[in-house]
Amino acid sequence: MFGKFYNKILQYPFYILLIFSTLFIFSIYQSKNFELDASADTLLIDNDPDLIYLRELNKRYKSEEFFIITYTPNAPNKKETIKELEKLVTEINNFKWISKTVSIINAPLLQSTNEPLMDRIKNLKYISNENIDTDKAIKELTASPVYKNLIISEDSKTFGIVAFLKDNKPYLEAVDTKSKLLLSKKINKQDLKLINQKLKKLQKQHSNNMSEYNASIKKLISNYKSKAEIRLSGIPMIADDMISFIKNDIIIFGFGVFLFIIFTLWYVFKNINWVIFPLLNCLLAITLMVGFLSTVGWKVTVISSNFIALMLILTMSMNIHYLVRYMQVDISNFNFEELIDRTNFRIKQTSSSIFFPILYAVLTTICAFLSLIFSEIKPVIDFGWMMTIGLLISFITTFLFLPVLIKVFNPPISENLKSSDSKIAKIFLSFSNKNKFIYLTSISLIIISFIGISKLKVENSFINYFDKNTEIYKGMKNIDEKLGGTTPLEIILKFKTKKINNDDDGFLGSNTNKEDDFLGSGVSQNDNSKYWFTRDKIDRIVNIHNYLDSQPEVGKVLSFSSILSIAESLNNNKKLGSLEMGVLYEKLPENIKEQIIKPYISIKDNEARITMRIKDSQKDLRRKELINRIENDLKKKFKINSDEFKLAGVLIIFNNLLQSLFDSQIKTLGIVMAGIFVMFLVLFRSIKLSIIGIVPNFIAATFVLGFIGILNIPLDMMTITIAAITIGIAVDNSIHYIYRFKFEKENNNIEDKQITSNCHQSVGKAIISTSFTIIFGFSILVLSNFIPTIYFGLFTGLAMLTALFLVLTLLPNLLNKFYTN
């Protein structure tokens, strides 16, 4: 029934060409809306409670996005350096989208006079003021618990400028609204749809703004590169630069794979017609997919940036199988006067014999990509759906557009293409006859797999995601080594509410006269907010701050302890009493509170915040182990209950992301295998054949994971998907080989060895051609600047090579040994 309907459609080739031409033109037009997105939001789990909590903290403590500029002057003249820095800071502050900057230019000097502390605060001095000893000022800032490794390196040779961006309030409000909707017990789908639509527009605007800010600040700092080594970093810069990486990768991968496909097609067919037709089919499939993505508004992210290369590879695989089968159709027993009749006959025979193998190959690959939808990470889910739709488009064009091209243009088939034997296929055939060697090799691969898989780990080392020659890497490395680390992590300490007793001498601290001498006179003690500063709270903050500072993986630590250290150094290194701290807090000007106090304590919420940055480039850093160690030490060493503290920050969010992805992929690997097994059962109607077909691909997928584990390479957001994707792609070879083997066994009365030889020289040729196209196609990903993409290409290529070897050696062995009609 379906065959008759399909053959009837093919009787109208020019209508089919017209339909595809119309869709092609429409897709070209729609491609103007094709979007790329590399923002941090694309790598977040929407309903992650840690993400929602972090957003609440950012609101509470008024955290803003920021750029970090590192400035290492070429000349040793410090006064000249200060002038240049002041000029640069002024120009940065002139940008309307900058809310404030923190640098040595506006860092207050508190040791410049012997006045009481409050007088010093009222008459703050800065390094750029006249009559300030520059060397002394730099020495003070270098020793400052607040500013050391924040805006000045320990060797005082590198200066940092932290440029904070004004909040995009409409965007943040939309994000907050969505978070509240997701947290609500009963989610209103209509409200969620509306906020998603609004958020989509705001995200686009936000992304455009960040791109503009990034370009502006890069242009500005380029004017200072003759006088200093100057580097830019920060999440906005990284996200925007990642978009250029994606664009570059799409062009390089697409063009590289395209060239290699031309080479492969020429090697296989040695005829320009048989090269052009599949290329046109690939171009059509890719264009239709880009048009579809542009129409529905799906953005391409870091994770899905290689979808064009993948689609080219998989479309070409279908085309080669189709064309090889087309050329092998035997018409010697038929007498047709018209060449077009022979062409029609070939197309009918090819489509009927290859339709179901390719269909089930596509479905198994789709099954693998659909495993990504269990990850809870939207870009990963989108990637799964993208490849699913892309494969369906490729399947349709392979069985409609490609046959129509053959029918309309009717290119001749060279005789040597029909009967020539493949030398590579003969080599694999000779290996397949060495039973002991093949079984021993397979067992060895299985052992290596289990050993390596036991060593697998996931990591989120941002700095190691980038090539060492990129500006992103250099900027992050500079900050990591000289300005206190890269990845933010914070601890929120929650204190239990206690009743205030103003008569408690221990609570109030010592005599008030001492406070007057230290703080200056005229102190009002009417506001009870100063009574928040109890000794037990402060001691807890200080002790945990010092503990974190002692951890080798931790760089810059900031908390109320940092500010307290400065105050106590000005108090002849004597500890401040509770009331002294409270009064000091009351007397501080509001702008100083906003800068150095309120980011670290919230009196209203009765909690304190300790922020730190992790040295991301440190060798053998294990982020998950560090998180677990800190949590355990807070409970055991500091005797803090689990409800009295919480870890937050980017490190936690991305650790959650990877753990979620790892769990979902490992769990769904079984689902993928089960799904493929069911498809094998439907296709071959044999449990024995279904098990035999899965074995080579399962070994290949587990081997590559084991190999990654043995090399001690951490799994990341891309390599973690290799196993499922490899099984889905590599299993195509098993389907084609078993289908041909079954046909030969059932229709030809010949020996098993001859069946294997026939399979190797027919479908085996197509398997070799498509596999090498896939292997070298993935290998082109090594040209990326994004390390996970490089690993993804290399290890997927390795898995495909392993699968090719096993399908053409182990699979024939298993079929000959266990399969009978």
mmCIF file of N, CA and C in Angstrom, residues 83 489 623:
data_model
loop_
_atom_site.group_PDB
_atom_site.id
_atom_site.type_symbol
_atom_site.label_atom_id
_atom_site.label_comp_id
_atom_site.label_asym_id
_atom_site.label_seq_id
_atom_site.Cartn_x
_atom_site.Cartn_y
_atom_site.Cartn_z
ATOM 1 N N LYS A 83 47.729 57.789 36.842
ATOM 2 C CA LYS A 83 47.066 58.752 35.961
ATOM 3 C C LYS A 83 46.349 58.046 34.812
ATOM 4 N N LEU A 489 31.636 31.352 44.490
ATOM 5 C CA LEU A 489 30.943 30.464 45.424
ATOM 6 C C LEU A 489 30.683 31.291 46.678
ATOM 7 N N ARG A 623 35.691 20.109 41.893
ATOM 8 C CA ARG A 623 34.729 21.067 42.417
ATOM 9 C C ARG A 623 33.656 20.415 43.295
#
